[in-house]
mmCIF file of C-alpha atoms in Angstrom:
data_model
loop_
_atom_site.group_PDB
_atom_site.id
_atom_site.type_symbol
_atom_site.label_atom_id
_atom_site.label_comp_id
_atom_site.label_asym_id
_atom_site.label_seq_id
_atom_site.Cartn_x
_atom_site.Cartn_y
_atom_site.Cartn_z
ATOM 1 C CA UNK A 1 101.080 50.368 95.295
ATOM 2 C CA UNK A 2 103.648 48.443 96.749
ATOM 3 C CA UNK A 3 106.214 48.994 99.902
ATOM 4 C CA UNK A 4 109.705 47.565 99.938
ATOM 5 C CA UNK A 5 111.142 47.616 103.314
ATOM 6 C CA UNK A 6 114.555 46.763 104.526
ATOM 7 C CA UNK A 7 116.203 45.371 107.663
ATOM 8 C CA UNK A 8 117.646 47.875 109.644
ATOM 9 C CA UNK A 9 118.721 45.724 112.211
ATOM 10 C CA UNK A 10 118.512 42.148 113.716
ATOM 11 C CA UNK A 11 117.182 40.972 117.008
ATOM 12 C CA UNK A 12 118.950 38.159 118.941
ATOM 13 C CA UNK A 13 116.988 36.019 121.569
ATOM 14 C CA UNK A 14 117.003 32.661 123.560
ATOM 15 C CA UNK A 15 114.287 31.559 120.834
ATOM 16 C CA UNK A 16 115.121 29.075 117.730
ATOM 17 C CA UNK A 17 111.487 27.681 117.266
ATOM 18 C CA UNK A 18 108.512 28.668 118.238
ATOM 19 C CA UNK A 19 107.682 25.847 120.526
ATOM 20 C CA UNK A 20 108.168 27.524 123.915
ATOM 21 C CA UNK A 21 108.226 30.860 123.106
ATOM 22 C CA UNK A 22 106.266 33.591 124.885
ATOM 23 C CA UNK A 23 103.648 34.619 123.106
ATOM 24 C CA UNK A 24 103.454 37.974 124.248
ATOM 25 C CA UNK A 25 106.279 40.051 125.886
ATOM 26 C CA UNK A 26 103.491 40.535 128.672
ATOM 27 C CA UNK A 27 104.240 36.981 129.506
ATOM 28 C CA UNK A 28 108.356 36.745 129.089
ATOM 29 C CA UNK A 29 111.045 38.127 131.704
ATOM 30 C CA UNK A 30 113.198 37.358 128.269
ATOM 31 C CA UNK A 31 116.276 39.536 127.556
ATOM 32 C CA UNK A 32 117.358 39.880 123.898
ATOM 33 C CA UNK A 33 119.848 41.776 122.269
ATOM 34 C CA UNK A 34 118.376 44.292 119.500
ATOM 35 C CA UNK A 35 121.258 44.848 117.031
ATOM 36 C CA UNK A 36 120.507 47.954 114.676
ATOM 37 C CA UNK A 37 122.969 48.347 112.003
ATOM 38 C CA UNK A 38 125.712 51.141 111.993
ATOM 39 C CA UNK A 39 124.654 53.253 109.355
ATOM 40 C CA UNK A 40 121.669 53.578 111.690
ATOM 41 C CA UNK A 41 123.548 54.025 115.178
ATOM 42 C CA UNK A 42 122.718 57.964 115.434
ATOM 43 C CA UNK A 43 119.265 57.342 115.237
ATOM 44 C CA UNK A 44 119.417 55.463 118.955
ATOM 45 C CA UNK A 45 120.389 58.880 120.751
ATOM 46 C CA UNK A 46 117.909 60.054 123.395
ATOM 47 C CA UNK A 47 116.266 56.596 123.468
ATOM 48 C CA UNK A 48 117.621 55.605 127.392
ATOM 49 C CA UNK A 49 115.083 57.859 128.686
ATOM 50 C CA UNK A 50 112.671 56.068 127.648
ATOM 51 C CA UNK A 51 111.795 52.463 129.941
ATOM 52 C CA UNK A 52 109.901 50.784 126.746
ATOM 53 C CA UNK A 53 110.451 50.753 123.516
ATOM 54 C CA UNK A 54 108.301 49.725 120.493
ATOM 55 C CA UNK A 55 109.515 47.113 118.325
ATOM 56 C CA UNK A 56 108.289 46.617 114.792
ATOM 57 C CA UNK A 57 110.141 43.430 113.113
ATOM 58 C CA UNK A 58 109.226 41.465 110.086
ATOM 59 C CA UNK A 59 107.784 38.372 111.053
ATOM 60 C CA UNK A 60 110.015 36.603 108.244
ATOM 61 C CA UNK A 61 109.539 32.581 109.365
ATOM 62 C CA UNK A 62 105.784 33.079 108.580
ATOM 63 C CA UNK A 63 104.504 32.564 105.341
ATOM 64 C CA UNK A 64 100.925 32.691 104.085
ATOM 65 C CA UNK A 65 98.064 33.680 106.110
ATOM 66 C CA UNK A 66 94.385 32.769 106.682
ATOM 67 C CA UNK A 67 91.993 35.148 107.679
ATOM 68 C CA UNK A 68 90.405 32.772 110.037
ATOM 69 C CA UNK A 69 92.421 31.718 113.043
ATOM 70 C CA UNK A 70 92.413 30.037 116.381
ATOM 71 C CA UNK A 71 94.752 32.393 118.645
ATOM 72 C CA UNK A 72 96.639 30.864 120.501
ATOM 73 C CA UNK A 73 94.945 32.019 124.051
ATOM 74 C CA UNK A 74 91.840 30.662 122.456
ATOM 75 C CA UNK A 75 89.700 27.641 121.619
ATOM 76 C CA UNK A 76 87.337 28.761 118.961
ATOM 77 C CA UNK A 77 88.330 30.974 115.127
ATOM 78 C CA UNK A 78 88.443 34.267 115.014
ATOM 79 C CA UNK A 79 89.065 36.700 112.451
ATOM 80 C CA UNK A 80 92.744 37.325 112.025
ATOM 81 C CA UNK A 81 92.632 41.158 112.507
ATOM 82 C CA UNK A 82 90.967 40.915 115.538
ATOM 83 C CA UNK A 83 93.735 38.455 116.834
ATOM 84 C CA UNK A 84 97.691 38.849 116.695
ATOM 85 C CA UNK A 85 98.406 35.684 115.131
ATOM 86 C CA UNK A 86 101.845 35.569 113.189
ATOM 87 C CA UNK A 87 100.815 34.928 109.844
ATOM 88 C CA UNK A 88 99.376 37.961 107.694
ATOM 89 C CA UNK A 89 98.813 39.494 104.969
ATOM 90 C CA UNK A 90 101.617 41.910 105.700
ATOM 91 C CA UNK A 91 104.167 40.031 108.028
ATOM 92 C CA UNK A 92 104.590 43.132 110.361
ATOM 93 C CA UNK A 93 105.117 42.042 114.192
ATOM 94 C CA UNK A 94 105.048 44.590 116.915
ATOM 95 C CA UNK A 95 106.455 43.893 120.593
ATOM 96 C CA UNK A 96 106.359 46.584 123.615
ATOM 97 C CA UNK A 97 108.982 45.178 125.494
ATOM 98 C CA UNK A 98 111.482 46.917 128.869
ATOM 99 C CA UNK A 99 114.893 49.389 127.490
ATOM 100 C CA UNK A 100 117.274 47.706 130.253
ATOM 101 C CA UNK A 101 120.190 49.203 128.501
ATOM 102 C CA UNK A 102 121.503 51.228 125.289
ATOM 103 C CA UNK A 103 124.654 51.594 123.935
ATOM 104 C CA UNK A 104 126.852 50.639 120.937
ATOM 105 C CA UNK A 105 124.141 50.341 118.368
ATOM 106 C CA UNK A 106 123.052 47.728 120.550
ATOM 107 C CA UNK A 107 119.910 47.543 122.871
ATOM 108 C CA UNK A 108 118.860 45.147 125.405
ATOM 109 C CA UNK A 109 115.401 44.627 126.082
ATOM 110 C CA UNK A 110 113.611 42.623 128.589
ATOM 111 C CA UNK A 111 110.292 40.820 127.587
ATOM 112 C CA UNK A 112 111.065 39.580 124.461
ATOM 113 C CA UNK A 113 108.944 37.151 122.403
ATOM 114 C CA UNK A 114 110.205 36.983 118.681
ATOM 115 C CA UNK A 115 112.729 34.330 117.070
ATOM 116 C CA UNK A 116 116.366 34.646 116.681
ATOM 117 C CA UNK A 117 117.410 36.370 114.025
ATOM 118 C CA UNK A 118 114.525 38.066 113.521
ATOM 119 C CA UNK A 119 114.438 40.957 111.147
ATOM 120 C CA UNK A 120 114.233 44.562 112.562
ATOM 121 C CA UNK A 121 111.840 47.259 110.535
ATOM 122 C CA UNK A 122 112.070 49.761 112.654
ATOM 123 C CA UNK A 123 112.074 51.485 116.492
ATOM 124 C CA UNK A 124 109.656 53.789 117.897
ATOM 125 C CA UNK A 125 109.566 55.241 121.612
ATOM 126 C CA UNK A 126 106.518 54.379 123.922
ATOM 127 C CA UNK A 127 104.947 57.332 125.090
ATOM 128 C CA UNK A 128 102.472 56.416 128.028
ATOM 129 C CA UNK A 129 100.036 59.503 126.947
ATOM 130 C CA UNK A 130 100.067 57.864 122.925
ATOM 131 C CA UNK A 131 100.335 54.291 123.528
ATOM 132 C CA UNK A 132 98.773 53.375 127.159
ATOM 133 C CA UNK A 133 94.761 52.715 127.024
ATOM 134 C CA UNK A 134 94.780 50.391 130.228
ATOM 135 C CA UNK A 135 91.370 50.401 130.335
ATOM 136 C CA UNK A 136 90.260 49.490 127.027
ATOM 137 C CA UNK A 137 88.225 46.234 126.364
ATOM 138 C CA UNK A 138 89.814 43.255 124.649
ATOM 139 C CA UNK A 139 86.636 41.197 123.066
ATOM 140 C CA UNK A 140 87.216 37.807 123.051
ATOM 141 C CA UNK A 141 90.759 37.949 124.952
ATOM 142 C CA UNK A 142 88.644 39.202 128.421
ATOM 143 C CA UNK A 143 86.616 36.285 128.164
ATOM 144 C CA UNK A 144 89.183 33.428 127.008
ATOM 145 C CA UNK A 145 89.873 30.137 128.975
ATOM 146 C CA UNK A 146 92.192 31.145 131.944
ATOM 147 C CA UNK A 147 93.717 28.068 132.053
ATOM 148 C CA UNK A 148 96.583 28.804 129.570
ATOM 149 C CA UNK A 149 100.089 29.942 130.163
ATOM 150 C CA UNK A 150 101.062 32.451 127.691
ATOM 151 C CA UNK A 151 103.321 30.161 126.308
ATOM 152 C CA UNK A 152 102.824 28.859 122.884
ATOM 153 C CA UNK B 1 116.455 40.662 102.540
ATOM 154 C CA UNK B 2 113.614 42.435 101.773
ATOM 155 C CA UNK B 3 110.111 42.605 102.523
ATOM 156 C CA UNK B 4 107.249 43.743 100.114
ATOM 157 C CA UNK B 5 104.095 45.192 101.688
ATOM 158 C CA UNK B 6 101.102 45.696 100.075
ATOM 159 C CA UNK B 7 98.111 48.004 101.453
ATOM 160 C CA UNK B 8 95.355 45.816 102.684
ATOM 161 C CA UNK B 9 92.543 48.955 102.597
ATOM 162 C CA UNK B 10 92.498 52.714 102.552
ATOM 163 C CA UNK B 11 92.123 55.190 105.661
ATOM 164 C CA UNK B 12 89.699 58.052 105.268
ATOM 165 C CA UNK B 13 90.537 61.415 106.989
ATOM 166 C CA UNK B 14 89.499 65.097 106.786
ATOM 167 C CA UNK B 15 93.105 65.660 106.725
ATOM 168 C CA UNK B 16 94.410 66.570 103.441
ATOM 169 C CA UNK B 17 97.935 67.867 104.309
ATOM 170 C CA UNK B 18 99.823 67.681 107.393
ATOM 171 C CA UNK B 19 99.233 71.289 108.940
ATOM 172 C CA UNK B 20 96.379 71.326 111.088
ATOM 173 C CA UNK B 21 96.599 67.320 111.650
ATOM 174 C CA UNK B 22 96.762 66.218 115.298
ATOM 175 C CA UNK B 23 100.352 64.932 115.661
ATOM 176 C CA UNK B 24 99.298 61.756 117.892
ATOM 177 C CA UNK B 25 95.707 59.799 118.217
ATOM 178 C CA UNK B 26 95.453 61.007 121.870
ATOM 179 C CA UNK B 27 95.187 64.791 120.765
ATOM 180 C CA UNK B 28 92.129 64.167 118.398
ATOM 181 C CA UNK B 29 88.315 63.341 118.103
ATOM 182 C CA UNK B 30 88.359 63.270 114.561
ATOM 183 C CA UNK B 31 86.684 60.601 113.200
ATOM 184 C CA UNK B 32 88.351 58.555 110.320
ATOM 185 C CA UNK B 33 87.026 55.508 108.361
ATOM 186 C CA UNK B 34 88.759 52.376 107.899
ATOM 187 C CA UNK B 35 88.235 50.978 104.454
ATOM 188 C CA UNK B 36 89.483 47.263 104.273
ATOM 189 C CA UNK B 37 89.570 45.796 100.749
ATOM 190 C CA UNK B 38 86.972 43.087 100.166
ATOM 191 C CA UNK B 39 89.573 40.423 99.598
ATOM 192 C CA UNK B 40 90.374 40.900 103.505
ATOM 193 C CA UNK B 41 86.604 41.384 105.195
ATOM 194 C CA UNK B 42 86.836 38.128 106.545
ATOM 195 C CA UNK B 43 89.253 38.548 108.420
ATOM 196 C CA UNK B 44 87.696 41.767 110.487
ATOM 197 C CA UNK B 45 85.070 38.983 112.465
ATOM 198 C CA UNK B 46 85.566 39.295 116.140
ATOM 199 C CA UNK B 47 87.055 43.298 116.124
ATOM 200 C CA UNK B 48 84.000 44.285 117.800
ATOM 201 C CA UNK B 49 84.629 43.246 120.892
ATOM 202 C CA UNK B 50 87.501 45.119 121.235
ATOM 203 C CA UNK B 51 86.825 49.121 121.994
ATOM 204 C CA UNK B 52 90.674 50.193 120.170
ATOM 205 C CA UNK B 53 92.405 48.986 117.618
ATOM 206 C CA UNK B 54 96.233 49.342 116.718
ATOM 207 C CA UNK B 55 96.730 50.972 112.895
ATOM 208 C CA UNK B 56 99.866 49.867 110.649
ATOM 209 C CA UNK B 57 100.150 52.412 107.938
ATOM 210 C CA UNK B 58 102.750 53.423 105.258
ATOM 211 C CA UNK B 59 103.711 56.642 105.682
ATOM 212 C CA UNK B 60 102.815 57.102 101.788
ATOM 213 C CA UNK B 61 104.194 60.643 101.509
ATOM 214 C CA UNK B 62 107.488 60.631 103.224
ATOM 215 C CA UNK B 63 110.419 60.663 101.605
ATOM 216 C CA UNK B 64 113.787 59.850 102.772
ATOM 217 C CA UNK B 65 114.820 60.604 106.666
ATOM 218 C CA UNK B 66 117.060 62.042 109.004
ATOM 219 C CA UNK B 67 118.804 60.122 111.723
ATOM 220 C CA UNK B 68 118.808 63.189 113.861
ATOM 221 C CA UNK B 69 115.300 64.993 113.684
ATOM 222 C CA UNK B 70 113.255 67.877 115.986
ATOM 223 C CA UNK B 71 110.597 66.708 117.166
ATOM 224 C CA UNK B 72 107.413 68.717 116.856
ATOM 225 C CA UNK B 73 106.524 68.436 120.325
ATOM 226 C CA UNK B 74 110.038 69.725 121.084
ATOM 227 C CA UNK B 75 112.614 72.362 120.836
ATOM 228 C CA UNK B 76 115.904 70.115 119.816
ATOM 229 C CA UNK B 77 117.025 67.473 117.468
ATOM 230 C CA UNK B 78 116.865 64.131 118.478
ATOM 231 C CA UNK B 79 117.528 60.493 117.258
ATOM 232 C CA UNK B 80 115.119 59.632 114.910
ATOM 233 C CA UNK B 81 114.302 56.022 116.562
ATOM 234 C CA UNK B 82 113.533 58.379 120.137
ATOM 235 C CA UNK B 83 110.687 59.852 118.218
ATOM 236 C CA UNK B 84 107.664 59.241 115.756
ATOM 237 C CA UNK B 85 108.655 61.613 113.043
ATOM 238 C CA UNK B 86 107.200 59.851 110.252
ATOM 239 C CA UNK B 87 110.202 59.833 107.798
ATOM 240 C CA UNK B 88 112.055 56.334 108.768
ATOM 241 C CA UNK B 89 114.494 53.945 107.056
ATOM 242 C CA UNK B 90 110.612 52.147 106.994
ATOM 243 C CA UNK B 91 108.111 54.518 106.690
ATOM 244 C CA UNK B 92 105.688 52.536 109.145
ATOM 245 C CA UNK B 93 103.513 54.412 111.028
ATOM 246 C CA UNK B 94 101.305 53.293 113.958
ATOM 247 C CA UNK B 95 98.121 54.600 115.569
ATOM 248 C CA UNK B 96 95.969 53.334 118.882
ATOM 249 C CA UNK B 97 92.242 54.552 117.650
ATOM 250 C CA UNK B 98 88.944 54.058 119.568
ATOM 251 C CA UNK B 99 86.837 51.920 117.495
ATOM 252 C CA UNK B 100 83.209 53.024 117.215
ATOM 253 C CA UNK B 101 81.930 50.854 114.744
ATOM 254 C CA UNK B 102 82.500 47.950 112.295
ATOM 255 C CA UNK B 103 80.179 46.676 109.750
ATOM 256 C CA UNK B 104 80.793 46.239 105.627
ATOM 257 C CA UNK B 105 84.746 46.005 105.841
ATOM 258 C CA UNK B 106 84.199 49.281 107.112
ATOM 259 C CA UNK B 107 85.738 50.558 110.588
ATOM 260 C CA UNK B 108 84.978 54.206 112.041
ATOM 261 C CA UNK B 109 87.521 55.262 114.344
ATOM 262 C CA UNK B 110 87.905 58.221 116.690
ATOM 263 C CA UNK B 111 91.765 59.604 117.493
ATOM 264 C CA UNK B 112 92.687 59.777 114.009
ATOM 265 C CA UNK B 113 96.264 61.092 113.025
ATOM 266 C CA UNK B 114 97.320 60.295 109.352
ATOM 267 C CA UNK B 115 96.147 61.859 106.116
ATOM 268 C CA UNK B 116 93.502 61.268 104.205
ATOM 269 C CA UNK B 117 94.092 58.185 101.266
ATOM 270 C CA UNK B 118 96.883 56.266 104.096
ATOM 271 C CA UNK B 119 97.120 53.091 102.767
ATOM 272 C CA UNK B 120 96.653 50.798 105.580
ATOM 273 C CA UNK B 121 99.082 47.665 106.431
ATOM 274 C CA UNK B 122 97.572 45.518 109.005
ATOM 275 C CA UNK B 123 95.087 46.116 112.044
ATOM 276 C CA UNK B 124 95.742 44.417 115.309
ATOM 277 C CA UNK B 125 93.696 44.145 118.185
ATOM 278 C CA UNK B 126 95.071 45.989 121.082
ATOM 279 C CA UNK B 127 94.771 44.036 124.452
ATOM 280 C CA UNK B 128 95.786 45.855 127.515
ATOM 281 C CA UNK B 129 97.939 42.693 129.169
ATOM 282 C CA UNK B 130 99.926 43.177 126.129
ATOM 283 C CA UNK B 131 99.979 47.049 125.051
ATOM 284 C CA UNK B 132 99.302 48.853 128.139
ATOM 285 C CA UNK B 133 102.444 50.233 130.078
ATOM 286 C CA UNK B 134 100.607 53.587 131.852
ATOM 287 C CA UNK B 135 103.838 53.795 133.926
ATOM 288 C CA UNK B 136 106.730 53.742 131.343
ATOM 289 C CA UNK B 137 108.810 56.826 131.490
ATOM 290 C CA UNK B 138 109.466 58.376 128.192
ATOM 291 C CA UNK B 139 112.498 60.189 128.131
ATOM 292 C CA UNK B 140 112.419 63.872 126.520
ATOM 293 C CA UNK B 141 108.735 63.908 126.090
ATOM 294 C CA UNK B 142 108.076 64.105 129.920
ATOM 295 C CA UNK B 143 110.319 66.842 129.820
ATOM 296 C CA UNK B 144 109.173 68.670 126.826
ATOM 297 C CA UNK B 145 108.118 72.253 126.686
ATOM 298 C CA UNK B 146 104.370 72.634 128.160
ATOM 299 C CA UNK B 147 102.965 75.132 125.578
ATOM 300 C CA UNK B 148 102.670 72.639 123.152
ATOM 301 C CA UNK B 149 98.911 71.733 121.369
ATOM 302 C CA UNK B 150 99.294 68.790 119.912
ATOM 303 C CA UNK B 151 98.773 70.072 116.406
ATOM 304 C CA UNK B 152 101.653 70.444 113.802
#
């Protein structure tokens, strides 16, 4: 059983290489332009209500995978699913980042932490009462060393 | 450019067709079970220690899409990207489940939403700092009709 999926739009940011690149929109005060295609432009109605927005976005400079991994907010392997490295068996990357603005098939969003150019799958809305668990435990991201940056 | 995904395990529901199924993980207790192929197992060391996990799923039995859809929680259309309808340009759906347990490539979750035989894409940890907006304002849905259940 395989999947094919297409582009459906392209997502511009400050970011060429990885190398000083937020690793996490958490960390980024970023803006980037999300560029969805114009056979897709109807599909962006009733989106400015929303103040976040989930990206999903192929994660197309990665290639290969391991299933062991040192995150980057870490010192020690972990298993990949339990981390949100880049490279995996299915390059799918997903970013919550800020709506500041929507119009023209265009968004721009604040908090961004992809690569230029980077492949849009698809948009969904964030819905506080789906998406927000603020109080859920994070394993071994509560207890990493505090001395890093967010910054990869 | 496209992008070939392949299912990395097999989610386990009581839900057999979509009426009856909770439209969102935050309307159910039902449990599910995660099935992750044996090739991947590895790579589920460290999940844990985290009490929810994010779900990347192919929405297996959609076909085709809309670009203006109703939303079930709602009374008019909408762009498709301002909703979760599950038929998409890429049929990706996405689900934050409690995790109860995980032993034997085998996770039970609680807050599941997808039919039964889902082939699963990728698991992510989900880590508050990064997920976690409880005060985003989502557009129609704060406005939608009150007499909703939840249930399609």
């Amino acid at each position: 059983m395989e999947f094919l999926m297409e582009p459906i739009g392209i997502i511009r940011t400050p970011f060429d290489d990885r190398k000083g690149m937020p690793i996490q929109p958490r960390f980024s005060q970023a803006v980037g332009l999300v560029e969805v295609f114009e056979e897709y432009a109807q599909g962006l109605q009733d989106l400015e209500g929303f103040s976040h927005v989930i990206l999903l976005y192929a994660l197309h400079r990665s290639s290969g995978y391991a299933l062991r991994v040192r995150p980057y907010l870490d010192d020690v392997e972990r298993g990949l699913f339990a981390t949100r490295h880049p490279c995996r068996p299915n390059p799918i990357g997903l970013s919550i980042v800020r709506l500041l603005s929507c119009r023209d098939q265009v968004l721009e969003v604040e908090g961004i932490d992809v690569l230029d150019g980077t492949p849009l799958l698809d948009i969904k809305p964030y819905v506080p009462d789906f998406d927000a668990r603020p109080d859920a435990r994070a394993g071994w991201y509560d207890h990493r060393p505090t001395d890093r940056d967010g910054y990869s």
